[in-house]
XYZ file of C-alpha atoms in Angstrom:
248
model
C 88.666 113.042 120.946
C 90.468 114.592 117.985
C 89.370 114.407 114.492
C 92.309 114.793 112.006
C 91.344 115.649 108.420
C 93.808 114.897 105.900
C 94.295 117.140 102.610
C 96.512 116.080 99.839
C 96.822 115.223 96.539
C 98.748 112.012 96.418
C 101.407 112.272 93.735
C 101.766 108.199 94.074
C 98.444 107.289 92.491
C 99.128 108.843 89.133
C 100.859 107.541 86.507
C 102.813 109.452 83.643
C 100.291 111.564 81.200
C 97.540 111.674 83.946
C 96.337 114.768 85.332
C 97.830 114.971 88.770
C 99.525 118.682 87.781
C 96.190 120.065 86.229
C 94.160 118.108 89.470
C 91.873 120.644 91.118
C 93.598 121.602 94.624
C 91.932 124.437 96.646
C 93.545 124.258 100.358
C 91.433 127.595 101.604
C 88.087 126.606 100.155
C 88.951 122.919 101.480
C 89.690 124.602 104.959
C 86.879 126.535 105.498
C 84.102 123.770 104.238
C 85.859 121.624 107.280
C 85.558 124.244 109.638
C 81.867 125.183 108.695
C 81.318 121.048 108.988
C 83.219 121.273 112.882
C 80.721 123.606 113.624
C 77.897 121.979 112.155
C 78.546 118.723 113.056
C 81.595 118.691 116.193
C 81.988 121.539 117.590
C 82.712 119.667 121.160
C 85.859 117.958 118.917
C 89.164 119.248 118.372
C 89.946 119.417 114.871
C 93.627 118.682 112.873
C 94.273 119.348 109.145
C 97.256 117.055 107.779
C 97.868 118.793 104.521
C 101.571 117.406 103.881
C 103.407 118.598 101.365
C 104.756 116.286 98.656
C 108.290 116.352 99.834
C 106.940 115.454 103.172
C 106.220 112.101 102.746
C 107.790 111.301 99.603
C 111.296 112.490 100.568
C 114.506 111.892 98.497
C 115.191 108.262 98.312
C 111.788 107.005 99.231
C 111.571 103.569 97.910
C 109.184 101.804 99.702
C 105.543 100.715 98.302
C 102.380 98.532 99.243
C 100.539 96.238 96.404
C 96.924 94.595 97.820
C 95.996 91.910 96.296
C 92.196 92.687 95.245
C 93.572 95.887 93.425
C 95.707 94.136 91.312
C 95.339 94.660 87.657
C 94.939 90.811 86.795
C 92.008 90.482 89.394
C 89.201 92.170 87.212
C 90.065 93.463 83.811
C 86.720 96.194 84.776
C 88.335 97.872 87.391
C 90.810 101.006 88.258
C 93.390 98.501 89.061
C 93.644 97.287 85.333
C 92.394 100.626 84.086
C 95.473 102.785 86.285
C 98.063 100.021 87.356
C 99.828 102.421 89.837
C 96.761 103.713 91.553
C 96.464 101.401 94.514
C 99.803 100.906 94.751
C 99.431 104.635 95.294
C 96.444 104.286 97.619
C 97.653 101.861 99.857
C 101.088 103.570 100.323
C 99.661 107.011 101.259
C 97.014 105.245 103.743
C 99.154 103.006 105.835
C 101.551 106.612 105.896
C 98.697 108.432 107.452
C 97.865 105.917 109.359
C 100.844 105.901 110.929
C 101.658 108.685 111.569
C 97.916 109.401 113.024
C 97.068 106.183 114.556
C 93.200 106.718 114.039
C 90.710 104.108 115.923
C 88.231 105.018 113.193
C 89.196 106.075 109.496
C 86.296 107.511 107.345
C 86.194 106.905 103.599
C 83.718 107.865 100.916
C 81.478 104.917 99.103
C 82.252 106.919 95.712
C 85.861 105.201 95.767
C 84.461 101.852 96.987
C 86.984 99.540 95.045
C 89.640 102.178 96.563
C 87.832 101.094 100.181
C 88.188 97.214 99.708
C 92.292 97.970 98.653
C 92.215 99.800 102.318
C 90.215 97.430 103.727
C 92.284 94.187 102.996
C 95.446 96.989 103.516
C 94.276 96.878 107.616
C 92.826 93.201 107.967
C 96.052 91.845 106.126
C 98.836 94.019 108.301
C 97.010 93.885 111.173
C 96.206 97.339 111.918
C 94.298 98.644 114.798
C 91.725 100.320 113.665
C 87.866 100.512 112.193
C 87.207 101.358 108.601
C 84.054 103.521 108.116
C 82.518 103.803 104.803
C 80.015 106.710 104.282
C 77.625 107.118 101.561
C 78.733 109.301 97.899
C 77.502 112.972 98.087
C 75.606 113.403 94.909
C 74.218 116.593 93.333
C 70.870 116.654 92.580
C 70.893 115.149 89.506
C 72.537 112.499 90.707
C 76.511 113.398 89.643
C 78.495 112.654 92.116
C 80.252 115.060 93.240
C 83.854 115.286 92.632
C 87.068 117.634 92.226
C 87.015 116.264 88.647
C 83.407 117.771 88.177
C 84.999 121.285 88.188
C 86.451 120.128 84.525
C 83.350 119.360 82.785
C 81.130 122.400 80.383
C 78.136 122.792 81.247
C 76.949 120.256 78.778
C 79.032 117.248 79.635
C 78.105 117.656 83.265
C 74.272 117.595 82.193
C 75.584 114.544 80.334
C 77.518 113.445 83.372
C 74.371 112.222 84.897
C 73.866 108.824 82.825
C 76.910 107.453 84.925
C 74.280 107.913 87.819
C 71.328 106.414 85.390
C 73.112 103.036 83.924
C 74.182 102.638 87.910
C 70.332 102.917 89.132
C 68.906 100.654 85.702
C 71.317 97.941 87.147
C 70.325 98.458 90.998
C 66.442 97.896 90.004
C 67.007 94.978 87.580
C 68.902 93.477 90.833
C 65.933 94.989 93.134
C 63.306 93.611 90.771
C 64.701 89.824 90.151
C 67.389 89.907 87.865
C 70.227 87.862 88.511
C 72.196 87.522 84.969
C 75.527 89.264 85.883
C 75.662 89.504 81.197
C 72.097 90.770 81.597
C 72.460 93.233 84.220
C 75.530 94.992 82.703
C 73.199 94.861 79.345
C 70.972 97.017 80.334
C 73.443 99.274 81.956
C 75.406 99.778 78.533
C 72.027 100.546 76.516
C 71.723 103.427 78.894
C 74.965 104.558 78.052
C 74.161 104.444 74.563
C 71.766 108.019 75.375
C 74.357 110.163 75.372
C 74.131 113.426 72.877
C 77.934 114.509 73.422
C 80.765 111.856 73.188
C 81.130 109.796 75.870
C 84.090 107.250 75.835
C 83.478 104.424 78.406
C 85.933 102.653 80.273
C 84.105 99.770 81.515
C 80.909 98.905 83.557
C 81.956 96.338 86.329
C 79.753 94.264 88.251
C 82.059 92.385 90.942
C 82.449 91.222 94.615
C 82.483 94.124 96.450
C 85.251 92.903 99.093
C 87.121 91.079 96.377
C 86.358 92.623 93.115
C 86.437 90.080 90.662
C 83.902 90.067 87.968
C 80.868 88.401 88.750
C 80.629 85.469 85.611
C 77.315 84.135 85.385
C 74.774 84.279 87.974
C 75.102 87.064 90.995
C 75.040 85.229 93.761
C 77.416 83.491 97.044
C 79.086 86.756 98.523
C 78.589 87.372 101.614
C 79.838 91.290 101.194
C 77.592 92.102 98.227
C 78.608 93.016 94.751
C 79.070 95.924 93.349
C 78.358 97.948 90.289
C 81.120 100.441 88.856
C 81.530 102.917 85.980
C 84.355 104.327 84.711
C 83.871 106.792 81.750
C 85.712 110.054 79.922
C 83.502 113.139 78.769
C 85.909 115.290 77.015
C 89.261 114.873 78.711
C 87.572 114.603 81.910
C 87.616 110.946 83.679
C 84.558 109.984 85.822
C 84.179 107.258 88.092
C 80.987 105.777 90.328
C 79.408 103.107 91.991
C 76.680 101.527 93.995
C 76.015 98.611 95.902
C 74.170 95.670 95.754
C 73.018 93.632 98.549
């Protein structure tokens, strides 16, 4: 079997003012990380790089876009979709594109985007779409930062900074682990965290929510089957973070 990997900064999910010009895009160093992974990992696989060119899928009179119900900006007030109203509008455009014009059995997306993963996943169960959605963990650094194309923005001291994202999201994991069921509580404790910081650091929100539905958990966490999840979203400088773990 083939394994397509698709490369492309998706001019759909950003809105006016946002960064998608200055967005980190480095096709060769991209191209040789999935060949050194093909030999690492599937070297008995035939390997395809979709790297489309704007143009390519957005062509001249392109008009036609997908809104998903659990990204929608009303849903959770702590989340990307009220925080960047375009962005899964974006998301689940470029998706059901790839997808069909791949037609995948299995589709592999990273946990670091997990609200972007229940937009895709409701995107498939809702149209009907044959095929699996595979969620694999976030790559971290060793401290923790997850890693990102974004990370390439930050100075040396906002990425040693960086790393309280990673810190509020494990103080809310063990209150969960060790009892605590106060949704209020639990994003408490997270925000004191936050409050450690030595350079600026302008918080968006911290989110605690259904992970398959995303709205805010209000009260006590309990009743979904899927879990919940915990999410930060957070500037240091001019750079925008995002991260998340889950709770089960």
């Amino acid at each position: 079997p083939a394994v397509v990997v698709s490369v492309f900064v998706n001019p759909a999910q950003f809105a006016p003012g946002e960064d998608f010009d200055a967005y980190p895009r480095s096709l060769q160093n991209d191209l040789s990380l999935i060949a050194e992974t093909h030999r690492a990992v599937r070297p008995d696989a035939a390997v395809v790089v979709l790297a489309p060119k704007d143009a390519e899928l957005y062509p001249e009179g392109f008009g036609t876009y997908l809104d998903v119900s659990c990204g929608a900006a009303g849903v959770n007030p702590f989340s990307e979709g009220a925080s960047r109203p375009t962005f899964f509008r974006g998301v689940a455009t470029v998706c059901c594109k790839f997808f069909n014009i791949i037609r995948p059995s299995v589709a592999y997306f990273g946990q670091k985007d997990a609200q972007q993963c229940a937009v895709i996943k409701q995107l498939v169960r809702d149209l009907e779409m044959p095929l699996e959605i595979s969620i694999v963990p976030t790559v971290r650094e060793e401290s923790g930062l997850a890693m990102s194309s974004r990370n390439a923005y930050l100075s040396e001291t906002e990425r040693s900074q960086a790393t309280v994202i990673y810190r509020m999201l494990c103080t809310g994991r063990e209150a969960f682990q060790n009892g605590e069921r106060s949704g209020d509580k639990i994003r408490e404790l997270m925000l004191n965290v936050a409050a450690e910081t030595i350079v600026p650091f302008d918080l968006q929100y911290v989110s605690l929510c259904s992970a398959s539905s995303m709205r805010e958990v209000e009260g006590q966490v309990e009743g979904s089957g899927d879990g919940f999840l915990l999410a930060v979203a957070g500037y240091f400088g001019k750079t925008r973070l995002i991260d998340n773990m889950y709770l089960e």
